[in-house]
Amino acid sequence: MAETNPTRFTIGYALLLKKQQSFIQDSLLTLAKQRGIDLIKIDTDKPLVGQGPFDCVLHKLYGDDWRNQLREYLIRYPDSIVIDFPDAIERLHNRISMLDVVEEIEVNDDDDDDTASFGVPKQVVVYEPEKLKDMKVWSEGLGLSLKFPVIAKPLVADGSAKSHKMLLIFSTEGFDKLKTPTVLQEFVNHGGVIFKVYVVGRYVQCVKRKSLPDIDEEKLESLHGSLSFSQISNLTSDERNDDKYYKMMDSEEAEMPPMSLISNIARGLRKAMKLHLFNFDVIRDTKVGNRYLVIDINYFPGYAKMPGYESVLTDFFWDVLNKKEDRFFDCEKELMKLVGNNGGCDEDTGCPNVSSA
C-alpha cells in the first residue's frame, strides 16, 4: 500500500533540454504527484535564488555561475536539499580521476561470492600523442605495460559529443588521429557484453547490453590503424561474424555478474564519491572469468532506459524529502554533506535494494 503524505513537496529541476525530454516523462510526473511530490521546471534564464523555494533541487548543470547560484540559494534556503553537489560531480568529468575512485572502495568481507574480484583496466593519460609513434615511447615511456589494441578516449568526460568520440587503436599508425589530452585504456575481451549498473540512492539495478565485439588475438598482427566506435557499431552482422577480426558472443547467453559484488561496488562508489544518481559500466574479463572491470562512471544517466525508473526515482525522492536521506549546507565551509539515518556520511545501514535484468 502506497504511503500517503498530507503535505505536498516541490522538487525544482534544472536540466538541459535533451535531459528534460528523456527524464521528465508524464509517467514520472503522474506517479510523483500521486505521492505528493510536484516536479517544477526551474527557469535557467533567471536567478535560482528568486525561484521557489523548493524542498529539493534536482540538477545536471555545470559551470561556476550555476555553482554560485546553488551556493546563494542554499544560504537563503538552508533547509532545502540539493542533489548532488557540483564538486562531487566534477570528479566524473575526468576519465582518470573517475576510475581512481574505484581504488578507494573497501572490499566487503561479507560478500557472498568471494571468488569474484573487481578493478579497472590498465590506462594512462597522454598529453603529446604525436610522440606515441615512437615505439620506444610507446613500450617504455608510458610507465604501463599497455599492449595493442587500446581504446583512446578524450580525457574530459563532460557529456559533450566531442567527449564521446573514441577510437579502437590496433597499431602506432592509429595515433595519427588523436587529439590532446587523451586517455589510452587497454582493450579487454569481454564477450561483447557490457553490464550497466544504475544507482539511485541505495537502489541498484544491473542490466546487460551489447558492447564492442571481442578481437581475435591471432588476427591482431594483420590489423593496423584505428576504427572509431561508430564505425564498429555500424558494421553489419555479416561483417562482424566473418571471422576477419572479431569473435562474437550471444549477449542473451551472457551470465549476469554476482549481485553481491555489484552491490558492493555501487555502495563503495556512492560512499567514496558522495553521489546518489549515477551509473557505472562493468565488463567481465573473459580471460579470467571472475574478474570484473569498471570502465566508466556517469552522473545522472539516462534513467528512462532503466525498467521501472518512475517508481524507483519516486521512492528515492520520497526518502530524501522525508529525511530518510538528508543534506545540509555549511555556510562556513561552503560544502554540502550527506547525513544518513545513522548520522554518518553516506553509509548504508542495511543491504541496498538491488535488481538485475
C-alpha angles and dihedrals in degrees: 000000000000119000116248128213125191090204120073119221129208126215116191113206126203109190137147114258095257091052091046092053094051101038107032097068123164088243091059094045092050096048093046091049090053088057092050096260121126118198110210126188116239114222102233090193089068130058112274093221090065094055131075125330091232127194087224137012117212114190149162103186128121140201138076094278093058092043090054092047091055091048093051091045093053093047088057095039106029093167092061118102123228122199109225131359115238095228091058092046092049092067088070092058090077117065092211099049087040093066096032086075090067088068089059094061114111114227112244109231089199092063108137092216106050092167092071122082136183140205140130132280120262108272142162136187117238122200097179107040092169088074091058091081086075103087091209091059090045097049101035112013098061094067091226130087093238116165134189134309101051133170116234115209131173110256091229115073103186099142094257122135089249092057090056095056106110135169134207104218122202101176143003090275087069091067091073092087097048122119124203131292103028136169116221113204124184112246113238122198105240107168095266090282131113125191114219113202117199118202123195108172105297093346117102127186126179123199131172127232136178115268140177110317122249117268118232104237091207089063097048094097090062094050120092139171119006145290126215117234089244090056091052092047091051094054111115120243089253092053092049093049100043089097090235095121111344145061112208130207129196105249090207089067094049113117116234116242118254107283090217089061093046091049091050092052092045093049092046093050092047091053096043096045097035089223130132107188114056145104133216132203120229131188131190116233101232091203091060101027099200095049116101125194127203106218105170142014124197131188119231095353129192096296092173086075090060114093111251094004093154095064093040093053093042091053089049092050090049092052092048095047093046092053096250081123116023139182131198136186123229107207093196097051093032094222139114121226134191118239116193130195091278095050092248128120111273094320118154113229093200143005113309122239106265135187137175130198 
